[in-house]
mmCIF file of C-alpha atoms in Angstrom:
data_model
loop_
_atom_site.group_PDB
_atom_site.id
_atom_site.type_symbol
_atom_site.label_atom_id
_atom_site.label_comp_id
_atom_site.label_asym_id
_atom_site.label_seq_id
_atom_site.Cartn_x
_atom_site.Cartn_y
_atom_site.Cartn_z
ATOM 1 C CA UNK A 12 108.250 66.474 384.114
ATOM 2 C CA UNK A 13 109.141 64.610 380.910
ATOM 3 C CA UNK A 14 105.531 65.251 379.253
ATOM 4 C CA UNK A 15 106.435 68.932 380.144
ATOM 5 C CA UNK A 16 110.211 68.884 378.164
ATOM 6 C CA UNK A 17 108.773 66.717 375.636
ATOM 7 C CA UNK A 18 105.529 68.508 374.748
ATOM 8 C CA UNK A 19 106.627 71.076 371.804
ATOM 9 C CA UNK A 20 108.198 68.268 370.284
ATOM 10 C CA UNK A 21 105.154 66.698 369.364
ATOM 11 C CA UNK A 22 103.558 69.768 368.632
ATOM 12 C CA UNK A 23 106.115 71.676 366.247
ATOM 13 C CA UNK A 24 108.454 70.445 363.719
ATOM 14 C CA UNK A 25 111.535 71.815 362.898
ATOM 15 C CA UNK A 26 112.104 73.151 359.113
ATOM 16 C CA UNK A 27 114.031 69.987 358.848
ATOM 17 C CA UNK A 28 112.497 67.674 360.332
ATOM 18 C CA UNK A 29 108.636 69.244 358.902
ATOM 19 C CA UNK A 30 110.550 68.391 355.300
ATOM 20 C CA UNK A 31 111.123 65.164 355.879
ATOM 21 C CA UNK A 32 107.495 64.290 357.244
ATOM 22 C CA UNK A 33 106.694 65.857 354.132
ATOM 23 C CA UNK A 34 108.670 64.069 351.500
ATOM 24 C CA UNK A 35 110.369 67.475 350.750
ATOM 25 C CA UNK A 36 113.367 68.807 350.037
ATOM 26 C CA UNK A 37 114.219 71.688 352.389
ATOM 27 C CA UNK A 38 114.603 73.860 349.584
ATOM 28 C CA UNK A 39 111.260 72.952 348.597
ATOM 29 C CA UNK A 40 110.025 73.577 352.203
ATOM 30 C CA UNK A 41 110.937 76.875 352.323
ATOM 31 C CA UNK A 42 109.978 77.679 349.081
ATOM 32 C CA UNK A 43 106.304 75.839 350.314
ATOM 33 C CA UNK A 44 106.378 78.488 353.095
ATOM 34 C CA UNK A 45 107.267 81.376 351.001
ATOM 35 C CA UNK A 46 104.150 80.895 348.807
ATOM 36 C CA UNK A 47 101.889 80.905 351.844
ATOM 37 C CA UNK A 48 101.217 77.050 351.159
ATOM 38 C CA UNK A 49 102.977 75.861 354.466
ATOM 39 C CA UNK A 50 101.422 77.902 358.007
ATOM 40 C CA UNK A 51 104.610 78.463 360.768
ATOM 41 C CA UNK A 52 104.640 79.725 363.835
ATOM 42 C CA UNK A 53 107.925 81.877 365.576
ATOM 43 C CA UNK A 54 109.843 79.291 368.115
ATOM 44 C CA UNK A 55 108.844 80.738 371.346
ATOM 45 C CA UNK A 56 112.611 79.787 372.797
ATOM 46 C CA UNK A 57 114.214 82.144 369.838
ATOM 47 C CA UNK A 58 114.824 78.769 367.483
ATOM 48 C CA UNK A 59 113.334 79.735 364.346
ATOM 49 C CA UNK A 60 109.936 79.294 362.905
ATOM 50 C CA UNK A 61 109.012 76.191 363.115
ATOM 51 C CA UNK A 62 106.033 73.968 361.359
ATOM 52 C CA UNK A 63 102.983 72.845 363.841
ATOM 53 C CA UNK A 64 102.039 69.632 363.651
ATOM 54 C CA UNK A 65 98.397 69.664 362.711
ATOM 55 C CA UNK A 66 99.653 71.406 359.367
ATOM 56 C CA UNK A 67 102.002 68.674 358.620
ATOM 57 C CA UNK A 68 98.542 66.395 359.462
ATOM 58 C CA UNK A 69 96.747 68.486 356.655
ATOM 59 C CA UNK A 70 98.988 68.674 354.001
ATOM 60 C CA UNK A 71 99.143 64.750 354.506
ATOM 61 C CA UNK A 72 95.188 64.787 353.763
ATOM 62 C CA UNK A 73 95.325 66.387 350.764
ATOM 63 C CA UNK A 74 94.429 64.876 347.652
ATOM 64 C CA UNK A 75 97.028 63.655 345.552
ATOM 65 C CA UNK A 76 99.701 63.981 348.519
ATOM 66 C CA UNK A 77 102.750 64.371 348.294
ATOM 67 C CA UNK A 78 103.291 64.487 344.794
ATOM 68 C CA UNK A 79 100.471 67.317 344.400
ATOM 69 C CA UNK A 80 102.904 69.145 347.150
ATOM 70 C CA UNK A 81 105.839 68.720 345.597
ATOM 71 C CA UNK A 82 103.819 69.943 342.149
ATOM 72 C CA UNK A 83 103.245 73.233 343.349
ATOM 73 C CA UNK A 84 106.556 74.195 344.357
ATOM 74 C CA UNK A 85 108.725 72.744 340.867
ATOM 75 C CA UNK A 86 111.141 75.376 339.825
ATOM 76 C CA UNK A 87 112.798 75.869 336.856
ATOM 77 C CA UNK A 88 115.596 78.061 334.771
ATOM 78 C CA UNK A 89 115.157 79.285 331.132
ATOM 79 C CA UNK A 90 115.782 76.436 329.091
ATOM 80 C CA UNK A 91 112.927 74.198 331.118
ATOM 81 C CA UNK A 92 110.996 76.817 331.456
ATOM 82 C CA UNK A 93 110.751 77.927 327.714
ATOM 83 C CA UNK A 94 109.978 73.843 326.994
ATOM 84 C CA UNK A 95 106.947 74.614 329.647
ATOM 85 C CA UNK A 96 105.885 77.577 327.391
ATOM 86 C CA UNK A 97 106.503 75.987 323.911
ATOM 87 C CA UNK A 98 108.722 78.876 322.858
ATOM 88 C CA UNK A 99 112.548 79.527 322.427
ATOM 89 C CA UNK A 100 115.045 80.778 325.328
ATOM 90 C CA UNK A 101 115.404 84.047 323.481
ATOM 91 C CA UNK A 102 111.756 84.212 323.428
ATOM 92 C CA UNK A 103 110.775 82.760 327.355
ATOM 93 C CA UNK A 104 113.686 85.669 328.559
ATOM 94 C CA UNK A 105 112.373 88.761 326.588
ATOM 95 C CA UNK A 106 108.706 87.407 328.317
ATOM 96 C CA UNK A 107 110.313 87.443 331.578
ATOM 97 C CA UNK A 108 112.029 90.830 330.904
ATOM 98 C CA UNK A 109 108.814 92.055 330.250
ATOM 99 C CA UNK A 110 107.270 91.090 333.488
ATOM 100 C CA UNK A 111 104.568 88.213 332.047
ATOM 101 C CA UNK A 112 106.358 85.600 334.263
ATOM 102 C CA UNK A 113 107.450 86.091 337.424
ATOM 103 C CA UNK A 114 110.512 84.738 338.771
ATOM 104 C CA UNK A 115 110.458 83.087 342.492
ATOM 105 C CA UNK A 116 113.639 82.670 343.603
ATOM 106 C CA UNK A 117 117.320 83.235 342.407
ATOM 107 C CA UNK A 118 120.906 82.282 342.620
ATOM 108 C CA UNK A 119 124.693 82.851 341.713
ATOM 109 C CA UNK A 120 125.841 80.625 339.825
ATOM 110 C CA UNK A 121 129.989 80.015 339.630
ATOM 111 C CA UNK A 122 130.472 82.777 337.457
ATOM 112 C CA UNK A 123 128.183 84.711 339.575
ATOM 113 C CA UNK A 124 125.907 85.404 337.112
ATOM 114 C CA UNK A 125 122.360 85.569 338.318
ATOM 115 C CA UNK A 126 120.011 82.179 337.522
ATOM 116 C CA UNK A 127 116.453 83.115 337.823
ATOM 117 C CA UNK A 128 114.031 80.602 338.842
ATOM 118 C CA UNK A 129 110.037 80.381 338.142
ATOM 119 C CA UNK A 130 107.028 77.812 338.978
ATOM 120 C CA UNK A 131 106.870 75.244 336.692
ATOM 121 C CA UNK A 132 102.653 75.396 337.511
ATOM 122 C CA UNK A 133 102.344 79.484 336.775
ATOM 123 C CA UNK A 134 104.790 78.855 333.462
ATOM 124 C CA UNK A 135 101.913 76.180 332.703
ATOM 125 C CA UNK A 136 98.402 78.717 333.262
ATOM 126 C CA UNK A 137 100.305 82.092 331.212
ATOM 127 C CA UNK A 138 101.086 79.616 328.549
ATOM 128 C CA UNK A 139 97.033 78.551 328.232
ATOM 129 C CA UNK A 140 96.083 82.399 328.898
ATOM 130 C CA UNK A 141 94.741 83.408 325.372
ATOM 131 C CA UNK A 142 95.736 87.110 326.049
ATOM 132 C CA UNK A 143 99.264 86.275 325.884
ATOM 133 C CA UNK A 144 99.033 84.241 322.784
ATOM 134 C CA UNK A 145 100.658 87.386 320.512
ATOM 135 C CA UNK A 146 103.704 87.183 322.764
ATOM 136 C CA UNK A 147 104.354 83.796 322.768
ATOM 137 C CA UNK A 148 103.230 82.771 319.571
ATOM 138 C CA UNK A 149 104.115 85.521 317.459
ATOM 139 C CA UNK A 150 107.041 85.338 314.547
ATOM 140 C CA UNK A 151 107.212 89.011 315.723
ATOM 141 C CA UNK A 152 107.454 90.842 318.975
ATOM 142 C CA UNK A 153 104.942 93.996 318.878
ATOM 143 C CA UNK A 154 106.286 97.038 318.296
ATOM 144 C CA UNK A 155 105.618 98.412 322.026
ATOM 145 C CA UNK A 156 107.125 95.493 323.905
ATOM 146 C CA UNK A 157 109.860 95.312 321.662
ATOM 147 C CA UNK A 158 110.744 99.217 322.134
ATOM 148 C CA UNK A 159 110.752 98.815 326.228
ATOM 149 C CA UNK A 160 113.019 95.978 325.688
ATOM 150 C CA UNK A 161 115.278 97.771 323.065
ATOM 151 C CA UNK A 162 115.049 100.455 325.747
ATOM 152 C CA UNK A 163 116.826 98.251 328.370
ATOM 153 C CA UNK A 164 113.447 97.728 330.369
ATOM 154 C CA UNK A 165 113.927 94.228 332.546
ATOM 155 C CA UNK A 166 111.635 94.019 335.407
ATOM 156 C CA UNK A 167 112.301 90.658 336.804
ATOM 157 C CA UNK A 168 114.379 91.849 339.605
ATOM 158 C CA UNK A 169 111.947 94.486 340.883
ATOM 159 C CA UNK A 170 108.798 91.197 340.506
ATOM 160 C CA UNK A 171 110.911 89.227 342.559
ATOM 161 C CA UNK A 172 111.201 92.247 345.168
ATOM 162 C CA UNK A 173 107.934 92.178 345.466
ATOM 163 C CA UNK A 174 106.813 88.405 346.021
ATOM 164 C CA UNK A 175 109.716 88.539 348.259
ATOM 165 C CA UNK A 176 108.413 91.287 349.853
ATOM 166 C CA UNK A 177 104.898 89.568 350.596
ATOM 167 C CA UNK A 178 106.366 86.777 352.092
ATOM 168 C CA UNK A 179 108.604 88.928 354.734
ATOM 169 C CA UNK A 180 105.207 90.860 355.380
ATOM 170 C CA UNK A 181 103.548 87.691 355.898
ATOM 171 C CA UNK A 182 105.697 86.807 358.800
ATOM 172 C CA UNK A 183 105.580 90.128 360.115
ATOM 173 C CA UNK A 184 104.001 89.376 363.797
ATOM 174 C CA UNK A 185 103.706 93.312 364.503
ATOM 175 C CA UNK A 186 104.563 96.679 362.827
ATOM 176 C CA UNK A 187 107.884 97.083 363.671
ATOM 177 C CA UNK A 188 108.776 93.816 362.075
ATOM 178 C CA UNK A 189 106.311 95.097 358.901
ATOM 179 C CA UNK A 190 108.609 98.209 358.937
ATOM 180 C CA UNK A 191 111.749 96.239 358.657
ATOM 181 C CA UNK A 192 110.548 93.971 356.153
ATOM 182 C CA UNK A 193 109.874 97.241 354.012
ATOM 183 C CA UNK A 194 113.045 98.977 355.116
ATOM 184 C CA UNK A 195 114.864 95.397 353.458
ATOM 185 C CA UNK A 196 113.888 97.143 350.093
ATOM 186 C CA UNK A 197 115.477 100.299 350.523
ATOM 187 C CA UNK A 198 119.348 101.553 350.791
ATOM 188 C CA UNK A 199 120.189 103.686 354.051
ATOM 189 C CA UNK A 200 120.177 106.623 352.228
ATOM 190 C CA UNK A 201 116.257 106.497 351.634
ATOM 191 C CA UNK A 202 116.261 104.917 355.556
ATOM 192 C CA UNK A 203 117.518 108.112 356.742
ATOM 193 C CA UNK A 204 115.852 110.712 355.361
ATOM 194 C CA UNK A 205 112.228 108.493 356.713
ATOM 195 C CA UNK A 206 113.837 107.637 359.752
ATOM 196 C CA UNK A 207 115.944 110.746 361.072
ATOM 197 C CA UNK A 208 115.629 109.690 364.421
ATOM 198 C CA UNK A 209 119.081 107.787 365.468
ATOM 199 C CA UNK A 210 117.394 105.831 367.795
ATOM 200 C CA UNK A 211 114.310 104.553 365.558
ATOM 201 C CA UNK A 212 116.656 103.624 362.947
ATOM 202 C CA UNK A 213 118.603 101.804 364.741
ATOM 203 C CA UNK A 214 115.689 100.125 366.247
ATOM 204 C CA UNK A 215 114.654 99.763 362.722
ATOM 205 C CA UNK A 216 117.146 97.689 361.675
ATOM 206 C CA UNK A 217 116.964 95.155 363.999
ATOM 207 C CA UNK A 218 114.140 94.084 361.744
ATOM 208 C CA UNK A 219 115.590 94.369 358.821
ATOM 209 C CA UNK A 220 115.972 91.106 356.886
ATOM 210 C CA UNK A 221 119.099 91.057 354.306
ATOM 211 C CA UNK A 222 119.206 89.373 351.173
ATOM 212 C CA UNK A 223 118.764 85.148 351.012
ATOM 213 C CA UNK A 224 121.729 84.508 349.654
ATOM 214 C CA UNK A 225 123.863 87.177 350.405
ATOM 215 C CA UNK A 226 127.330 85.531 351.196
ATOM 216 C CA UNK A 227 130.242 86.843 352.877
ATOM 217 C CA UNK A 228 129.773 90.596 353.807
ATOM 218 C CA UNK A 229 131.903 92.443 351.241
ATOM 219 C CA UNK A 230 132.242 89.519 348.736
ATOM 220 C CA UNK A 231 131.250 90.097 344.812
ATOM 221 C CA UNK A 232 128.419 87.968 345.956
ATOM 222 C CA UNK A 233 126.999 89.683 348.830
ATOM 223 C CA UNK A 234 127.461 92.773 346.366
ATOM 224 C CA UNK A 235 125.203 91.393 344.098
ATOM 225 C CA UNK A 236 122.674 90.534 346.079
ATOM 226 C CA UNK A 237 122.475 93.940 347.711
ATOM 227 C CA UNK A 238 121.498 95.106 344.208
ATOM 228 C CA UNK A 239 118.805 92.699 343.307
ATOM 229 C CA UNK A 240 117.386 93.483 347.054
ATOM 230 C CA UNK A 241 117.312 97.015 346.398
ATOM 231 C CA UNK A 242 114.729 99.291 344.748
ATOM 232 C CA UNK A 243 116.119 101.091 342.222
ATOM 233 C CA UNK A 244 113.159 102.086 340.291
ATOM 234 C CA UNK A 245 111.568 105.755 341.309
ATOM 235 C CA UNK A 246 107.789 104.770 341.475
ATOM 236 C CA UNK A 247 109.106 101.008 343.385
ATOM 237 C CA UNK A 248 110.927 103.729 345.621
ATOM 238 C CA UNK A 249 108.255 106.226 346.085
ATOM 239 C CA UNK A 250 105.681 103.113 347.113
ATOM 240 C CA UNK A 251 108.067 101.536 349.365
ATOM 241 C CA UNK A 252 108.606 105.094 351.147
ATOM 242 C CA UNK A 253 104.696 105.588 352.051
ATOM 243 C CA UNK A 254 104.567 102.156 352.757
ATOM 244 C CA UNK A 255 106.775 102.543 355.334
ATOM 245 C CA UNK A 256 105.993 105.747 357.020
ATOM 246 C CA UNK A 257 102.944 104.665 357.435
ATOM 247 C CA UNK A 258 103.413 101.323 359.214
ATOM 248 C CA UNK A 259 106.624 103.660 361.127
ATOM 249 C CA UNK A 260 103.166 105.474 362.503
ATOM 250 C CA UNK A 261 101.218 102.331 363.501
ATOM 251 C CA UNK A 262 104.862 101.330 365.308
ATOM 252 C CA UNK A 263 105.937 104.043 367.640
ATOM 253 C CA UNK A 264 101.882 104.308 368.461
ATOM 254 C CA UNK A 265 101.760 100.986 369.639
ATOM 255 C CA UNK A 266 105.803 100.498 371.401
ATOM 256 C CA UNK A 267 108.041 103.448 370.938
ATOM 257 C CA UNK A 268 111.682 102.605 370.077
ATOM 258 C CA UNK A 269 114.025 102.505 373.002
ATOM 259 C CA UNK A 270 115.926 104.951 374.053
ATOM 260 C CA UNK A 271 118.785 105.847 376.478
ATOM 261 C CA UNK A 272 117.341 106.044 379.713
ATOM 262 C CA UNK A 273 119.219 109.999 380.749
ATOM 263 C CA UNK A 274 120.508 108.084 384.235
ATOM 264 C CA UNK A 275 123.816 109.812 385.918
ATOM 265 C CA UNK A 276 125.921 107.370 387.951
ATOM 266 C CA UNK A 277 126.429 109.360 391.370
ATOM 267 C CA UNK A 278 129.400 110.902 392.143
ATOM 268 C CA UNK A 279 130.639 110.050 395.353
ATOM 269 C CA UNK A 280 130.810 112.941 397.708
ATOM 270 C CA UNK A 281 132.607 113.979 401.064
ATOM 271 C CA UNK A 282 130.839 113.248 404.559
ATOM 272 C CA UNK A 283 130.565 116.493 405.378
ATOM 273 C CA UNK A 284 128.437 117.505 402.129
ATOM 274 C CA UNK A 285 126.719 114.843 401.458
ATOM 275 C CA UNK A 286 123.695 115.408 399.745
ATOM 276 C CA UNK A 287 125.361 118.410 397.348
ATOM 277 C CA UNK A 288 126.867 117.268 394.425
ATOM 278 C CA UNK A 289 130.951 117.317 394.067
ATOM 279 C CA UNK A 290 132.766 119.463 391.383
ATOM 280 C CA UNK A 291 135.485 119.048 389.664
ATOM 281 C CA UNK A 292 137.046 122.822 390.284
ATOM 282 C CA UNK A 293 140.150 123.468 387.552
ATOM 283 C CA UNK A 294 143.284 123.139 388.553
ATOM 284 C CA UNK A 295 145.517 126.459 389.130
ATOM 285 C CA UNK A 296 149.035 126.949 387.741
ATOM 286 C CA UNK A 297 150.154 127.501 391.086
ATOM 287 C CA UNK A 298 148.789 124.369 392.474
ATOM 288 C CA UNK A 299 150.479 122.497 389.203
ATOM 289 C CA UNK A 300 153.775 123.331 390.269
ATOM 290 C CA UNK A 301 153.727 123.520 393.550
ATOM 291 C CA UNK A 302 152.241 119.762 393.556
ATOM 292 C CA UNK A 303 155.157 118.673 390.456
ATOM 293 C CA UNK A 304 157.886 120.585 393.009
ATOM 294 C CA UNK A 305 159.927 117.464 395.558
ATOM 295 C CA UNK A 306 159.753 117.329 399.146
ATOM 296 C CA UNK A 307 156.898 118.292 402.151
ATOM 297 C CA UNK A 308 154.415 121.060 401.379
ATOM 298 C CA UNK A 309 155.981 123.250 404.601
ATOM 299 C CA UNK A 310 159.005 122.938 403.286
ATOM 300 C CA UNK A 311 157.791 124.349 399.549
ATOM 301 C CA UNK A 312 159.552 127.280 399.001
ATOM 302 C CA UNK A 313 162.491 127.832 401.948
ATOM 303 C CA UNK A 314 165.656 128.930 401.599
ATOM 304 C CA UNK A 315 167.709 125.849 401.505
ATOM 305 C CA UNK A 316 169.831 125.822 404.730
ATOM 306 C CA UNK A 317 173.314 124.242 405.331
ATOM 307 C CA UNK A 318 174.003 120.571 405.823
ATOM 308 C CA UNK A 319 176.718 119.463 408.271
ATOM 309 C CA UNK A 320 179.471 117.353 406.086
ATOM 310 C CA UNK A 321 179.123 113.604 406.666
ATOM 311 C CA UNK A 322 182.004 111.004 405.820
ATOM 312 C CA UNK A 323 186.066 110.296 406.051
ATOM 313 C CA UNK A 324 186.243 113.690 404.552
ATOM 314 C CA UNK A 325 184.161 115.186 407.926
ATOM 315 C CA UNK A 326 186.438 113.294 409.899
ATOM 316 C CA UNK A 327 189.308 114.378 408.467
ATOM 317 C CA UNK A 328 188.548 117.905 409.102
ATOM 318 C CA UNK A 329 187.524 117.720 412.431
ATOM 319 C CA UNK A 330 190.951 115.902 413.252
ATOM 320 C CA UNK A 331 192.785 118.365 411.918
ATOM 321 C CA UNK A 332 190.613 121.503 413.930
ATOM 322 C CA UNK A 333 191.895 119.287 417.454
ATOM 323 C CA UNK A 334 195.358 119.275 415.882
ATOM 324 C CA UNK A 335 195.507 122.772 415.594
ATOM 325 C CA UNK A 336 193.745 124.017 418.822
ATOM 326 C CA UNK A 337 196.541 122.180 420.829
#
């Protein structure tokens, strides 16, 4: 019996306790995962994803481990990141603006301004790419960069949409979780005019990841976030809308989304109909009052008759009849 409870243990590490066996940070861990560098597996008893051991076993195996690990997923802001690149911070953000390096993650920082984060290792390769040596290097921007950026163009929010939006798909186990990992991207206008169906959508959005770091619901920060995890760009929108009626198809084919059943609870009925159905018939004026009016049904509507006096005062009266008869 304990072999049985003890069993997954062995064989699947928590988040926490897979970043430890790894010499990582959990940050780091996650990160790991969200670059496809780390395999999980969904917690059969509804615990999270957790990390099986035979990948913690290969990771260990790998050359260079764990500082090769811990390589791969090194993250950092503008200032390090322009160091990386040999260029200045005004330089490394109008790159970034321009889509030539990608950000990976993000955060709020305390006066909630948004903190974009990149690999340290893809800074490193576009920096020894020869094609963008006129961007980096340059005393100049080129004209046609420098009029998309004069035009307000900044496309680092919509690349980190879509790394993000590999990842989710990557954990997608079947196409309704696919749909809702799409459906994260768009705001529940575009939702409802894909998914008309009351039903479906609500189905929908059971699968439907929110932002990472969203905060409290309602907070400037959770505001935030709900902008930088929607697409706001038409031909991002248009994509993410065949993208998603598509793998809607591929959903109901395979499991349809539940619906109300149509049931009625019975209505109980009297013995002597049983079988036929009871109705509720309106009920008349007459009945109304007649059922509001005091006293027995028979006696509804007589003429009210005399009552014989009761009390001294009866008393007194009948005294004085004897007194007068004699």
């Amino acid at each position: 019996m304990s072999d049985t409870i003890t069993t997954p243990h062995r064989l699947f590490f928590t988040p926490s306790r897979a970043s430890r066996e790894l010499g990582l940070k959990r940050g780091e861990l996650d990160l790991a995962v969200h670059l496809g560098l780390i395999r999980t597996v969904p917690d059969e008893g509804g615990g999270g994803r957790r990390v099986p051991r035979t990948e913690i076993e290969r990771l260990r195996t790998g050359e260079g481990f764990p500082e090769s690990l811990r390589h791969r997923v090194q993250v950092v802001g503008t200032t390090e990141g322009a160091d990386v690149m040999g260029v200045p911070p005004g330089r490394f953000t109008r790159l970034a603006r321009l889509g030539l390096v990608v950000p990976v993650k993000w955060y709020l920082n305390r006066y909630r301004a948004v903190v974009w984060l990149y690999l340290a290792e893809e800074l490193k390769q576009s920096a020894a790419d020869e094609k963008s040596a006129p961007l980096l290097h340059a005393r100049r921007m080129p004209e046609g960069p420098r009029g998309l950026l004069d035009a307000g163009l900044d496309l680092r929010a919509r690349n980190w949409r879509g790394r993000h939006r590999g990842f989710l798909l990557r954990l997608a186990e079947d196409p309704w979780e696919s749909a809702g990992a799409l459906a994260a991207f768009l705001d529940p206008v575009q939702i409802a005019e894909i998914v008309p169906d009351p039903y479906e959508r609500s189905h929908l959005n059971r699968f439907r990841p929110g932002p990472p770091a969203a905060g409290a619901p309602g907070s400037p920060a959770s505001l935030i976030a709900g902008r930088i995890m929607t697409a706001d760009d038409p031909d991002e929108i248009s994509l993410l809308r065949a993208d998603l009626a598509s793998v809607l198809e591929e959903a109901r084919d395979r499991r349809p989304a539940p619906r109300p059943t149509g049931k009625r609870t019975p209505v109980p009925t009297h013995p002597a109909h049983v079988g036929s159905p009871r109705t509720e018939q309106p009920e008349l004026p007459e009945q109304r009052e007649r059922r509001e009016l005091p006293g027995r049904p028979e006696e509804l509507g007589r003429p009210e008759e005399p009552q014989p006096p009761r009390g001294l005062l009866s008393r007194f009266r009948r005294r004085n009849r004897r007194a007068t008869t004699t």
